[in-house]
mmCIF file of N, CA and C in Angstrom:
data_model
loop_
_atom_site.group_PDB
_atom_site.id
_atom_site.type_symbol
_atom_site.label_atom_id
_atom_site.label_comp_id
_atom_site.label_asym_id
_atom_site.label_seq_id
_atom_site.Cartn_x
_atom_site.Cartn_y
_atom_site.Cartn_z
ATOM 1 N N MET O 1489 -135.300 161.401 3.013
ATOM 2 C CA MET O 1489 -133.918 161.817 3.060
ATOM 3 C C MET O 1489 -133.070 160.707 3.681
ATOM 4 N N THR O 1490 -132.037 160.284 2.989
ATOM 5 C CA THR O 1490 -131.139 159.267 3.486
ATOM 6 C C THR O 1490 -129.830 159.917 3.904
ATOM 7 N N THR O 1491 -129.398 159.624 5.084
ATOM 8 C CA THR O 1491 -128.137 160.138 5.596
ATOM 9 C C THR O 1491 -127.229 158.959 5.896
ATOM 10 N N GLU O 1492 -126.022 159.028 5.409
ATOM 11 C CA GLU O 1492 -125.056 157.966 5.680
ATOM 12 C C GLU O 1492 -124.424 158.176 7.051
ATOM 13 N N ILE O 1493 -124.218 157.083 7.754
ATOM 14 C CA ILE O 1493 -123.500 157.109 9.025
ATOM 15 C C ILE O 1493 -122.154 156.438 8.792
ATOM 16 N N VAL O 1494 -121.087 157.148 9.120
ATOM 17 C CA VAL O 1494 -119.733 156.626 8.972
ATOM 18 C C VAL O 1494 -119.140 156.475 10.361
ATOM 19 N N LYS O 1495 -118.610 155.293 10.652
ATOM 20 C CA LYS O 1495 -117.970 155.027 11.942
ATOM 21 C C LYS O 1495 -116.504 154.723 11.697
ATOM 22 N N VAL O 1496 -115.635 155.473 12.362
ATOM 23 C CA VAL O 1496 -114.193 155.399 12.140
ATOM 24 C C VAL O 1496 -113.512 154.770 13.352
ATOM 25 N N ALA O 1497 -112.681 153.759 13.116
ATOM 26 C CA ALA O 1497 -111.839 153.160 14.144
ATOM 27 C C ALA O 1497 -110.416 153.662 13.933
ATOM 28 N N SER O 1498 -109.723 153.968 15.032
ATOM 29 C CA SER O 1498 -108.382 154.551 14.908
ATOM 30 C C SER O 1498 -107.259 153.626 15.339
ATOM 31 N N GLY O 1499 -107.593 152.473 15.840
ATOM 32 C CA GLY O 1499 -106.542 151.557 16.282
ATOM 33 C C GLY O 1499 -106.371 151.518 17.785
ATOM 34 N N SER O 1500 -107.124 152.301 18.523
ATOM 35 C CA SER O 1500 -107.068 152.214 19.977
ATOM 36 C C SER O 1500 -107.624 150.853 20.392
ATOM 37 N N ILE O 1501 -106.902 150.144 21.248
ATOM 38 C CA ILE O 1501 -107.384 148.828 21.680
ATOM 39 C C ILE O 1501 -108.684 148.940 22.478
ATOM 40 N N LEU O 1502 -108.934 150.117 23.058
ATOM 41 C CA LEU O 1502 -110.154 150.289 23.825
ATOM 42 C C LEU O 1502 -111.397 150.373 22.943
ATOM 43 N N GLU O 1503 -111.243 150.833 21.704
ATOM 44 C CA GLU O 1503 -112.398 150.934 20.809
ATOM 45 C C GLU O 1503 -113.069 149.572 20.631
ATOM 46 N N GLU O 1504 -112.278 148.566 20.378
ATOM 47 C CA GLU O 1504 -112.819 147.213 20.203
ATOM 48 C C GLU O 1504 -113.305 146.655 21.542
ATOM 49 N N LYS O 1505 -112.479 146.804 22.563
ATOM 50 C CA LYS O 1505 -112.797 146.244 23.880
ATOM 51 C C LYS O 1505 -114.077 146.847 24.457
ATOM 52 N N GLU O 1506 -114.241 148.171 24.296
ATOM 53 C CA GLU O 1506 -115.366 148.860 24.926
ATOM 54 C C GLU O 1506 -116.516 149.152 23.967
ATOM 55 N N GLY O 1507 -116.338 148.805 22.683
ATOM 56 C CA GLY O 1507 -117.423 148.930 21.715
ATOM 57 C C GLY O 1507 -117.782 150.355 21.334
ATOM 58 N N TYR O 1508 -116.791 151.138 20.911
ATOM 59 C CA TYR O 1508 -117.097 152.489 20.458
ATOM 60 C C TYR O 1508 -116.250 152.844 19.246
ATOM 61 N N SER O 1509 -116.577 153.947 18.610
ATOM 62 C CA SER O 1509 -115.854 154.443 17.435
ATOM 63 C C SER O 1509 -115.123 155.730 17.797
ATOM 64 N N ARG O 1510 -113.992 155.966 17.163
ATOM 65 C CA ARG O 1510 -113.274 157.238 17.346
ATOM 66 C C ARG O 1510 -114.152 158.382 16.860
ATOM 67 N N ILE O 1511 -114.765 158.185 15.688
ATOM 68 C CA ILE O 1511 -115.672 159.173 15.115
ATOM 69 C C ILE O 1511 -116.941 158.475 14.663
ATOM 70 N N VAL O 1512 -118.053 159.132 14.885
ATOM 71 C CA VAL O 1512 -119.309 158.784 14.237
ATOM 72 C C VAL O 1512 -119.732 160.046 13.488
ATOM 73 N N ALA O 1513 -119.825 159.930 12.159
ATOM 74 C CA ALA O 1513 -120.259 161.049 11.322
ATOM 75 C C ALA O 1513 -121.650 160.726 10.794
ATOM 76 N N VAL O 1514 -122.580 161.618 11.055
ATOM 77 C CA VAL O 1514 -123.960 161.479 10.587
ATOM 78 C C VAL O 1514 -124.210 162.661 9.657
ATOM 79 N N GLY O 1515 -124.226 162.378 8.357
ATOM 80 C CA GLY O 1515 -124.273 163.487 7.405
ATOM 81 C C GLY O 1515 -123.027 164.339 7.593
ATOM 82 N N ASP O 1516 -123.204 165.637 7.795
ATOM 83 C CA ASP O 1516 -122.066 166.533 7.995
ATOM 84 C C ASP O 1516 -121.684 166.721 9.457
ATOM 85 N N TRP O 1517 -122.489 166.176 10.366
ATOM 86 C CA TRP O 1517 -122.152 166.266 11.786
ATOM 87 C C TRP O 1517 -121.123 165.204 12.140
ATOM 88 N N ILE O 1518 -120.103 165.597 12.889
ATOM 89 C CA ILE O 1518 -119.007 164.705 13.272
ATOM 90 C C ILE O 1518 -118.878 164.733 14.790
ATOM 91 N N PHE O 1519 -119.014 163.549 15.382
ATOM 92 C CA PHE O 1519 -118.912 163.413 16.831
ATOM 93 C C PHE O 1519 -117.683 162.552 17.134
ATOM 94 N N MET O 1520 -116.727 163.120 17.859
ATOM 95 C CA MET O 1520 -115.487 162.401 18.168
ATOM 96 C C MET O 1520 -115.475 162.001 19.636
ATOM 97 N N SER O 1521 -115.118 160.753 19.877
ATOM 98 C CA SER O 1521 -115.000 160.260 21.241
ATOM 99 C C SER O 1521 -113.868 160.976 21.973
ATOM 100 N N LEU O 1522 -113.887 160.839 23.283
ATOM 101 C CA LEU O 1522 -112.815 161.380 24.111
ATOM 102 C C LEU O 1522 -111.497 160.830 23.584
ATOM 103 N N THR O 1523 -110.562 161.719 23.302
ATOM 104 C CA THR O 1523 -109.308 161.340 22.656
ATOM 105 C C THR O 1523 -108.129 161.716 23.549
ATOM 106 N N ALA O 1524 -107.299 160.725 23.834
ATOM 107 C CA ALA O 1524 -106.136 160.924 24.705
ATOM 108 C C ALA O 1524 -104.903 161.267 23.888
ATOM 109 N N GLY O 1525 -103.850 161.601 24.594
ATOM 110 C CA GLY O 1525 -102.585 161.943 23.973
ATOM 111 C C GLY O 1525 -101.664 160.756 23.796
ATOM 112 N N ARG O 1526 -102.211 159.636 23.380
ATOM 113 C CA ARG O 1526 -101.415 158.430 23.130
ATOM 114 C C ARG O 1526 -101.189 158.283 21.630
ATOM 115 N N ASP O 1527 -99.982 157.914 21.261
ATOM 116 C CA ASP O 1527 -99.708 157.555 19.867
ATOM 117 C C ASP O 1527 -100.214 156.126 19.714
ATOM 118 N N TYR O 1528 -101.285 155.949 18.941
ATOM 119 C CA TYR O 1528 -101.927 154.641 18.865
ATOM 120 C C TYR O 1528 -101.091 153.608 18.120
ATOM 121 N N ARG O 1529 -100.102 154.047 17.349
ATOM 122 C CA ARG O 1529 -99.221 153.092 16.652
ATOM 123 C C ARG O 1529 -98.165 152.526 17.594
ATOM 124 N N THR O 1530 -97.553 153.413 18.389
ATOM 125 C CA THR O 1530 -96.461 152.981 19.269
ATOM 126 C C THR O 1530 -96.927 152.689 20.694
ATOM 127 N N ARG O 1531 -98.138 153.137 21.029
ATOM 128 C CA ARG O 1531 -98.724 153.048 22.379
ATOM 129 C C ARG O 1531 -98.037 153.992 23.364
ATOM 130 N N ALA O 1532 -97.080 154.804 22.912
ATOM 131 C CA ALA O 1532 -96.375 155.746 23.792
ATOM 132 C C ALA O 1532 -97.280 156.922 24.134
ATOM 133 N N MET O 1533 -97.085 157.451 25.343
ATOM 134 C CA MET O 1533 -97.842 158.617 25.780
ATOM 135 C C MET O 1533 -96.885 159.546 26.517
ATOM 136 N N PRO O 1534 -96.807 160.822 26.115
ATOM 137 C CA PRO O 1534 -95.915 161.764 26.802
ATOM 138 C C PRO O 1534 -96.240 161.836 28.294
ATOM 139 N N ASP O 1535 -95.247 162.267 29.079
ATOM 140 C CA ASP O 1535 -95.458 162.322 30.524
ATOM 141 C C ASP O 1535 -95.820 163.709 31.034
ATOM 142 N N THR O 1536 -96.120 164.644 30.117
ATOM 143 C CA THR O 1536 -96.590 165.966 30.526
ATOM 144 C C THR O 1536 -97.961 166.229 29.906
ATOM 145 N N ALA O 1537 -98.726 167.086 30.556
ATOM 146 C CA ALA O 1537 -100.056 167.414 30.048
ATOM 147 C C ALA O 1537 -99.973 168.105 28.685
ATOM 148 N N VAL O 1538 -99.033 169.020 28.519
ATOM 149 C CA VAL O 1538 -98.901 169.707 27.228
ATOM 150 C C VAL O 1538 -98.460 168.717 26.152
ATOM 151 N N GLY O 1539 -97.539 167.825 26.468
ATOM 152 C CA GLY O 1539 -97.118 166.803 25.510
ATOM 153 C C GLY O 1539 -98.282 165.920 25.095
ATOM 154 N N GLN O 1540 -99.127 165.542 26.063
ATOM 155 C CA GLN O 1540 -100.300 164.738 25.737
ATOM 156 C C GLN O 1540 -101.301 165.541 24.903
ATOM 157 N N ALA O 1541 -101.435 166.838 25.195
ATOM 158 C CA ALA O 1541 -102.335 167.684 24.404
ATOM 159 C C ALA O 1541 -101.852 167.756 22.960
ATOM 160 N N GLU O 1542 -100.554 167.891 22.771
ATOM 161 C CA GLU O 1542 -99.999 167.957 21.412
ATOM 162 C C GLU O 1542 -100.268 166.669 20.649
ATOM 163 N N GLN O 1543 -100.045 165.512 21.294
ATOM 164 C CA GLN O 1543 -100.312 164.232 20.624
ATOM 165 C C GLN O 1543 -101.805 164.042 20.387
ATOM 166 N N ALA O 1544 -102.624 164.417 21.356
ATOM 167 C CA ALA O 1544 -104.071 164.287 21.183
ATOM 168 C C ALA O 1544 -104.552 165.115 19.996
ATOM 169 N N MET O 1545 -103.991 166.298 19.824
ATOM 170 C CA MET O 1545 -104.414 167.138 18.701
ATOM 171 C C MET O 1545 -103.964 166.531 17.375
ATOM 172 N N LYS O 1546 -102.826 165.857 17.339
ATOM 173 C CA LYS O 1546 -102.442 165.117 16.122
ATOM 174 C C LYS O 1546 -103.478 164.025 15.842
ATOM 175 N N ASN O 1547 -103.910 163.335 16.903
ATOM 176 C CA ASN O 1547 -104.930 162.299 16.753
ATOM 177 C C ASN O 1547 -106.245 162.895 16.256
ATOM 178 N N VAL O 1548 -106.644 164.017 16.821
ATOM 179 C CA VAL O 1548 -107.885 164.693 16.428
ATOM 180 C C VAL O 1548 -107.822 165.116 14.967
ATOM 181 N N GLU O 1549 -106.732 165.762 14.578
ATOM 182 C CA GLU O 1549 -106.619 166.248 13.198
ATOM 183 C C GLU O 1549 -106.612 165.090 12.199
ATOM 184 N N GLY O 1550 -105.947 163.992 12.535
ATOM 185 C CA GLY O 1550 -105.945 162.824 11.655
ATOM 186 C C GLY O 1550 -107.317 162.194 11.537
ATOM 187 N N ALA O 1551 -108.028 162.109 12.662
ATOM 188 C CA ALA O 1551 -109.372 161.527 12.639
ATOM 189 C C ALA O 1551 -110.335 162.406 11.836
ATOM 190 N N LEU O 1552 -110.258 163.716 12.029
ATOM 191 C CA LEU O 1552 -111.116 164.618 11.248
ATOM 192 C C LEU O 1552 -110.817 164.501 9.757
ATOM 193 N N ALA O 1553 -109.549 164.435 9.395
ATOM 194 C CA ALA O 1553 -109.165 164.321 7.978
ATOM 195 C C ALA O 1553 -109.745 163.055 7.359
ATOM 196 N N SER O 1554 -109.884 161.984 8.152
ATOM 197 C CA SER O 1554 -110.402 160.721 7.613
ATOM 198 C C SER O 1554 -111.841 160.830 7.121
ATOM 199 N N VAL O 1555 -112.557 161.855 7.585
ATOM 200 C CA VAL O 1555 -113.943 162.057 7.144
ATOM 201 C C VAL O 1555 -114.100 163.383 6.398
ATOM 202 N N GLY O 1556 -112.994 163.891 5.867
ATOM 203 C CA GLY O 1556 -113.054 165.085 5.028
ATOM 204 C C GLY O 1556 -113.290 166.378 5.773
ATOM 205 N N ALA O 1557 -112.834 166.451 7.013
ATOM 206 C CA ALA O 1557 -112.996 167.661 7.816
ATOM 207 C C ALA O 1557 -111.639 168.093 8.360
ATOM 208 N N SER O 1558 -111.622 169.248 8.990
ATOM 209 C CA SER O 1558 -110.380 169.756 9.587
ATOM 210 C C SER O 1558 -110.701 170.444 10.908
ATOM 211 N N LEU O 1559 -109.661 170.846 11.601
ATOM 212 C CA LEU O 1559 -109.822 171.557 12.859
ATOM 213 C C LEU O 1559 -110.692 172.801 12.672
ATOM 214 N N ALA O 1560 -110.619 173.423 11.508
ATOM 215 C CA ALA O 1560 -111.406 174.627 11.232
ATOM 216 C C ALA O 1560 -112.906 174.354 11.216
ATOM 217 N N ASP O 1561 -113.320 173.085 11.158
ATOM 218 C CA ASP O 1561 -114.734 172.718 11.162
ATOM 219 C C ASP O 1561 -115.267 172.430 12.567
ATOM 220 N N VAL O 1562 -114.404 172.519 13.585
ATOM 221 C CA VAL O 1562 -114.815 172.216 14.957
ATOM 222 C C VAL O 1562 -115.755 173.311 15.473
ATOM 223 N N VAL O 1563 -116.897 172.882 16.018
ATOM 224 C CA VAL O 1563 -117.859 173.831 16.585
ATOM 225 C C VAL O 1563 -117.947 173.725 18.111
ATOM 226 N N ARG O 1564 -117.399 172.631 18.674
ATOM 227 C CA ARG O 1564 -117.416 172.459 20.124
ATOM 228 C C ARG O 1564 -116.250 171.589 20.551
ATOM 229 N N ARG O 1565 -115.643 171.966 21.653
ATOM 230 C CA ARG O 1565 -114.581 171.141 22.249
ATOM 231 C C ARG O 1565 -114.846 171.011 23.739
ATOM 232 N N ARG O 1566 -114.565 169.822 24.253
ATOM 233 C CA ARG O 1566 -114.631 169.567 25.695
ATOM 234 C C ARG O 1566 -113.270 169.052 26.099
ATOM 235 N N ILE O 1567 -112.629 169.761 27.007
ATOM 236 C CA ILE O 1567 -111.257 169.463 27.406
ATOM 237 C C ILE O 1567 -111.254 168.989 28.858
ATOM 238 N N PHE O 1568 -110.490 167.923 29.106
ATOM 239 C CA PHE O 1568 -110.397 167.344 30.437
ATOM 240 C C PHE O 1568 -108.935 167.342 30.876
ATOM 241 N N ILE O 1569 -108.647 168.042 31.967
ATOM 242 C CA ILE O 1569 -107.294 168.161 32.507
ATOM 243 C C ILE O 1569 -107.402 167.866 34.001
ATOM 244 N N PRO O 1570 -106.973 166.683 34.456
ATOM 245 C CA PRO O 1570 -107.191 166.327 35.856
ATOM 246 C C PRO O 1570 -106.438 167.199 36.863
ATOM 247 N N ASN O 1571 -105.264 167.708 36.499
ATOM 248 C CA ASN O 1571 -104.452 168.495 37.420
ATOM 249 C C ASN O 1571 -104.650 169.980 37.117
ATOM 250 N N GLN O 1572 -105.284 170.707 38.033
ATOM 251 C CA GLN O 1572 -105.554 172.129 37.818
ATOM 252 C C GLN O 1572 -104.290 172.933 37.549
ATOM 253 N N ALA O 1573 -103.162 172.508 38.091
ATOM 254 C CA ALA O 1573 -101.906 173.236 37.868
ATOM 255 C C ALA O 1573 -101.488 173.204 36.402
ATOM 256 N N ASP O 1574 -101.967 172.210 35.628
ATOM 257 C CA ASP O 1574 -101.628 172.098 34.208
ATOM 258 C C ASP O 1574 -102.512 172.964 33.309
ATOM 259 N N VAL O 1575 -103.611 173.472 33.846
ATOM 260 C CA VAL O 1575 -104.598 174.192 33.030
ATOM 261 C C VAL O 1575 -103.997 175.391 32.286
ATOM 262 N N PRO O 1576 -103.257 176.300 32.934
ATOM 263 C CA PRO O 1576 -102.768 177.472 32.191
ATOM 264 C C PRO O 1576 -101.910 177.108 30.973
ATOM 265 N N ASP O 1577 -100.977 176.187 31.126
ATOM 266 C CA ASP O 1577 -100.093 175.824 30.012
ATOM 267 C C ASP O 1577 -100.852 175.083 28.908
ATOM 268 N N VAL O 1578 -101.715 174.156 29.293
ATOM 269 C CA VAL O 1578 -102.479 173.400 28.298
ATOM 270 C C VAL O 1578 -103.419 174.338 27.546
ATOM 271 N N MET O 1579 -104.089 175.224 28.259
ATOM 272 C CA MET O 1579 -105.042 176.110 27.594
ATOM 273 C C MET O 1579 -104.336 177.165 26.739
ATOM 274 N N ALA O 1580 -103.107 177.526 27.080
ATOM 275 C CA ALA O 1580 -102.335 178.409 26.192
ATOM 276 C C ALA O 1580 -102.075 177.683 24.873
ATOM 277 N N TYR O 1581 -101.733 176.401 24.949
ATOM 278 C CA TYR O 1581 -101.536 175.606 23.728
ATOM 279 C C TYR O 1581 -102.851 175.480 22.948
ATOM 280 N N MET O 1582 -103.952 175.220 23.657
ATOM 281 C CA MET O 1582 -105.255 175.113 22.986
ATOM 282 C C MET O 1582 -105.610 176.435 22.306
ATOM 283 N N GLY O 1583 -105.262 177.544 22.941
ATOM 284 C CA GLY O 1583 -105.501 178.849 22.334
ATOM 285 C C GLY O 1583 -104.767 178.996 21.011
ATOM 286 N N GLU O 1584 -103.537 178.488 20.965
ATOM 287 C CA GLU O 1584 -102.771 178.520 19.705
ATOM 288 C C GLU O 1584 -103.458 177.681 18.631
ATOM 289 N N LYS O 1585 -103.951 176.512 18.997
ATOM 290 C CA LYS O 1585 -104.558 175.594 18.027
ATOM 291 C C LYS O 1585 -105.920 176.089 17.522
ATOM 292 N N PHE O 1586 -106.688 176.750 18.393
ATOM 293 C CA PHE O 1586 -108.064 177.093 18.048
ATOM 294 C C PHE O 1586 -108.313 178.581 17.824
ATOM 295 N N ARG O 1587 -107.281 179.412 17.972
ATOM 296 C CA ARG O 1587 -107.472 180.847 17.769
ATOM 297 C C ARG O 1587 -107.980 181.106 16.359
ATOM 298 N N GLY O 1588 -109.045 181.861 16.246
ATOM 299 C CA GLY O 1588 -109.656 182.137 14.949
ATOM 300 C C GLY O 1588 -110.777 181.170 14.611
ATOM 301 N N ILE O 1589 -110.709 179.954 15.147
ATOM 302 C CA ILE O 1589 -111.795 178.976 14.972
ATOM 303 C C ILE O 1589 -112.857 179.259 16.040
ATOM 304 N N ASN O 1590 -112.380 179.426 17.264
ATOM 305 C CA ASN O 1590 -113.202 179.836 18.404
ATOM 306 C C ASN O 1590 -114.476 179.006 18.596
ATOM 307 N N PRO O 1591 -114.342 177.686 18.789
ATOM 308 C CA PRO O 1591 -115.536 176.871 19.026
ATOM 309 C C PRO O 1591 -116.091 177.113 20.431
ATOM 310 N N ALA O 1592 -117.311 176.645 20.677
ATOM 311 C CA ALA O 1592 -117.821 176.599 22.044
ATOM 312 C C ALA O 1592 -116.876 175.688 22.826
ATOM 313 N N SER O 1593 -116.692 175.960 24.113
ATOM 314 C CA SER O 1593 -115.655 175.247 24.851
ATOM 315 C C SER O 1593 -116.061 174.963 26.286
ATOM 316 N N CYS O 1594 -115.541 173.865 26.791
ATOM 317 C CA CYS O 1594 -115.712 173.483 28.189
ATOM 318 C C CYS O 1594 -114.385 172.902 28.661
ATOM 319 N N VAL O 1595 -113.945 173.281 29.857
ATOM 320 C CA VAL O 1595 -112.759 172.698 30.466
ATOM 321 C C VAL O 1595 -113.173 172.141 31.816
ATOM 322 N N SER O 1596 -112.799 170.887 32.056
ATOM 323 C CA SER O 1596 -113.167 170.227 33.297
ATOM 324 C C SER O 1596 -111.928 169.620 33.937
ATOM 325 N N CYS O 1597 -111.842 169.724 35.269
ATOM 326 C CA CYS O 1597 -110.729 169.129 36.011
ATOM 327 C C CYS O 1597 -111.298 168.044 36.915
ATOM 328 N N GLY O 1598 -110.949 166.830 36.617
ATOM 329 C CA GLY O 1598 -111.407 165.695 37.403
ATOM 330 C C GLY O 1598 -110.649 164.467 36.950
ATOM 331 N N PRO O 1599 -110.740 163.383 37.691
ATOM 332 C CA PRO O 1599 -109.984 162.187 37.324
ATOM 333 C C PRO O 1599 -110.398 161.629 35.965
ATOM 334 N N LEU O 1600 -109.421 161.061 35.272
ATOM 335 C CA LEU O 1600 -109.664 160.395 33.990
ATOM 336 C C LEU O 1600 -109.534 158.892 34.197
ATOM 337 N N GLY O 1601 -109.362 158.131 33.120
ATOM 338 C CA GLY O 1601 -109.360 156.672 33.187
ATOM 339 C C GLY O 1601 -108.200 156.040 33.927
ATOM 340 N N GLY O 1602 -107.158 156.786 34.209
ATOM 341 C CA GLY O 1602 -106.005 156.289 34.938
ATOM 342 C C GLY O 1602 -105.068 157.436 35.238
ATOM 343 N N PRO O 1603 -104.147 157.251 36.178
ATOM 344 C CA PRO O 1603 -103.266 158.350 36.582
ATOM 345 C C PRO O 1603 -102.313 158.819 35.475
ATOM 346 N N GLU O 1604 -102.091 157.993 34.457
ATOM 347 C CA GLU O 1604 -101.202 158.365 33.362
ATOM 348 C C GLU O 1604 -101.847 159.354 32.396
ATOM 349 N N TYR O 1605 -103.177 159.481 32.447
ATOM 350 C CA TYR O 1605 -103.887 160.384 31.549
ATOM 351 C C TYR O 1605 -103.891 161.799 32.136
ATOM 352 N N LEU O 1606 -103.220 162.722 31.450
ATOM 353 C CA LEU O 1606 -103.094 164.096 31.913
ATOM 354 C C LEU O 1606 -103.888 165.077 31.053
ATOM 355 N N PHE O 1607 -104.477 164.584 29.964
ATOM 356 C CA PHE O 1607 -105.241 165.416 29.047
ATOM 357 C C PHE O 1607 -106.107 164.523 28.172
ATOM 358 N N GLU O 1608 -107.341 164.936 27.930
ATOM 359 C CA GLU O 1608 -108.189 164.308 26.923
ATOM 360 C C GLU O 1608 -109.101 165.381 26.341
ATOM 361 N N ILE O 1609 -109.555 165.147 25.112
ATOM 362 C CA ILE O 1609 -110.410 166.115 24.424
ATOM 363 C C ILE O 1609 -111.498 165.388 23.651
ATOM 364 N N GLU O 1610 -112.673 165.991 23.626
ATOM 365 C CA GLU O 1610 -113.800 165.485 22.850
ATOM 366 C C GLU O 1610 -114.217 166.604 21.890
ATOM 367 N N ILE O 1611 -114.505 166.235 20.658
ATOM 368 C CA ILE O 1611 -114.767 167.213 19.601
ATOM 369 C C ILE O 1611 -116.132 166.964 18.961
ATOM 370 N N THR O 1612 -116.826 168.051 18.637
ATOM 371 C CA THR O 1612 -117.978 168.015 17.740
ATOM 372 C C THR O 1612 -117.648 168.958 16.595
ATOM 373 N N ALA O 1613 -117.838 168.493 15.376
ATOM 374 C CA ALA O 1613 -117.534 169.314 14.200
ATOM 375 C C ALA O 1613 -118.679 169.213 13.208
ATOM 376 N N PHE O 1614 -118.700 170.158 12.295
ATOM 377 C CA PHE O 1614 -119.669 170.159 11.207
ATOM 378 C C PHE O 1614 -118.870 170.301 9.916
ATOM 379 N N ARG O 1615 -118.863 169.242 9.113
ATOM 380 C CA ARG O 1615 -118.064 169.238 7.880
ATOM 381 C C ARG O 1615 -118.467 170.428 7.000
ATOM 382 N N GLY O 1616 -117.480 171.244 6.660
ATOM 383 C CA GLY O 1616 -117.730 172.415 5.827
ATOM 384 C C GLY O 1616 -118.008 173.684 6.610
ATOM 385 N N ALA O 1617 -118.040 173.613 7.938
ATOM 386 C CA ALA O 1617 -118.318 174.807 8.743
ATOM 387 C C ALA O 1617 -117.335 175.931 8.441
ATOM 388 N N SER O 1618 -116.093 175.563 8.149
ATOM 389 C CA SER O 1618 -115.068 176.578 7.900
ATOM 390 C C SER O 1618 -115.336 177.378 6.631
ATOM 391 N N ALA O 1619 -116.160 176.857 5.729
ATOM 392 C CA ALA O 1619 -116.461 177.546 4.469
ATOM 393 C C ALA O 1619 -117.756 178.359 4.538
ATOM 394 N N LEU O 1620 -118.484 178.244 5.644
ATOM 395 C CA LEU O 1620 -119.747 178.961 5.773
ATOM 396 C C LEU O 1620 -119.507 180.429 6.124
ATOM 397 N N PRO O 1621 -120.424 181.313 5.739
ATOM 398 C CA PRO O 1621 -120.318 182.709 6.167
ATOM 399 C C PRO O 1621 -120.372 182.754 7.696
ATOM 400 N N GLU O 1622 -119.606 183.649 8.280
ATOM 401 C CA GLU O 1622 -119.544 183.733 9.729
ATOM 402 C C GLU O 1622 -119.941 185.118 10.206
ATOM 403 N N LYS O 1623 -120.735 185.149 11.255
ATOM 404 C CA LYS O 1623 -121.135 186.409 11.872
ATOM 405 C C LYS O 1623 -120.708 186.341 13.327
ATOM 406 N N ARG O 1624 -119.952 187.308 13.775
ATOM 407 C CA ARG O 1624 -119.508 187.355 15.168
ATOM 408 C C ARG O 1624 -120.242 188.480 15.894
ATOM 409 N N ILE O 1625 -120.727 188.185 17.073
ATOM 410 C CA ILE O 1625 -121.474 189.134 17.873
ATOM 411 C C ILE O 1625 -120.831 189.211 19.250
ATOM 412 N N SER O 1626 -120.648 190.392 19.784
ATOM 413 C CA SER O 1626 -120.153 190.581 21.144
ATOM 414 C C SER O 1626 -121.300 191.082 22.009
ATOM 415 N N ILE O 1627 -121.442 190.473 23.179
ATOM 416 C CA ILE O 1627 -122.494 190.866 24.110
ATOM 417 C C ILE O 1627 -121.892 191.090 25.480
ATOM 418 N N SER O 1628 -122.617 191.740 26.357
ATOM 419 C CA SER O 1628 -122.232 191.899 27.752
ATOM 420 C C SER O 1628 -123.203 191.084 28.583
ATOM 421 N N LEU O 1629 -122.675 190.261 29.435
ATOM 422 C CA LEU O 1629 -123.527 189.441 30.304
ATOM 423 C C LEU O 1629 -123.362 189.878 31.744
#
C-alpha cells in the first residue's frame, strides 16, 4: 500500500526558519501545526484574543481547503489561550464554529511564543469524515 504525504507551506516566515509545514497530510489524515491569528499576507495580527481566533480560523479553513478538506472534517482541536480571562469569549466563538462538528477538544492556558500571541489552535482532521455515518452516544461519568 502506497500512501502519499503532502506537506503544505502557508507563507509563515517561521515555517522556513524553523523547518515545519502548516499541514502534513498522510493519506486522509491531516495534521495541522499550531496556527496563530496572524494574516500571513499582511503580517497583521488583531490585538484581541477573539480577533486572533477569527483570523486563525480563516487560516485553518484555508489550509484545510488546500488539501480537499473542511472544518467539518476536524476530529480534534487543541486550543491555546494564555489569558484565562479570554477563555469564555474565545470558547463561545469556538462553539459557534464547531457546533455540530463536535471534535475532541483540549483548551490550555499558558504562555505562547510571545506576548502578542493571544490565541493559537492545532487541528487534526480526517479527509471525508464529514461524509461518514455518525453515531452519537451519551454516557454518564
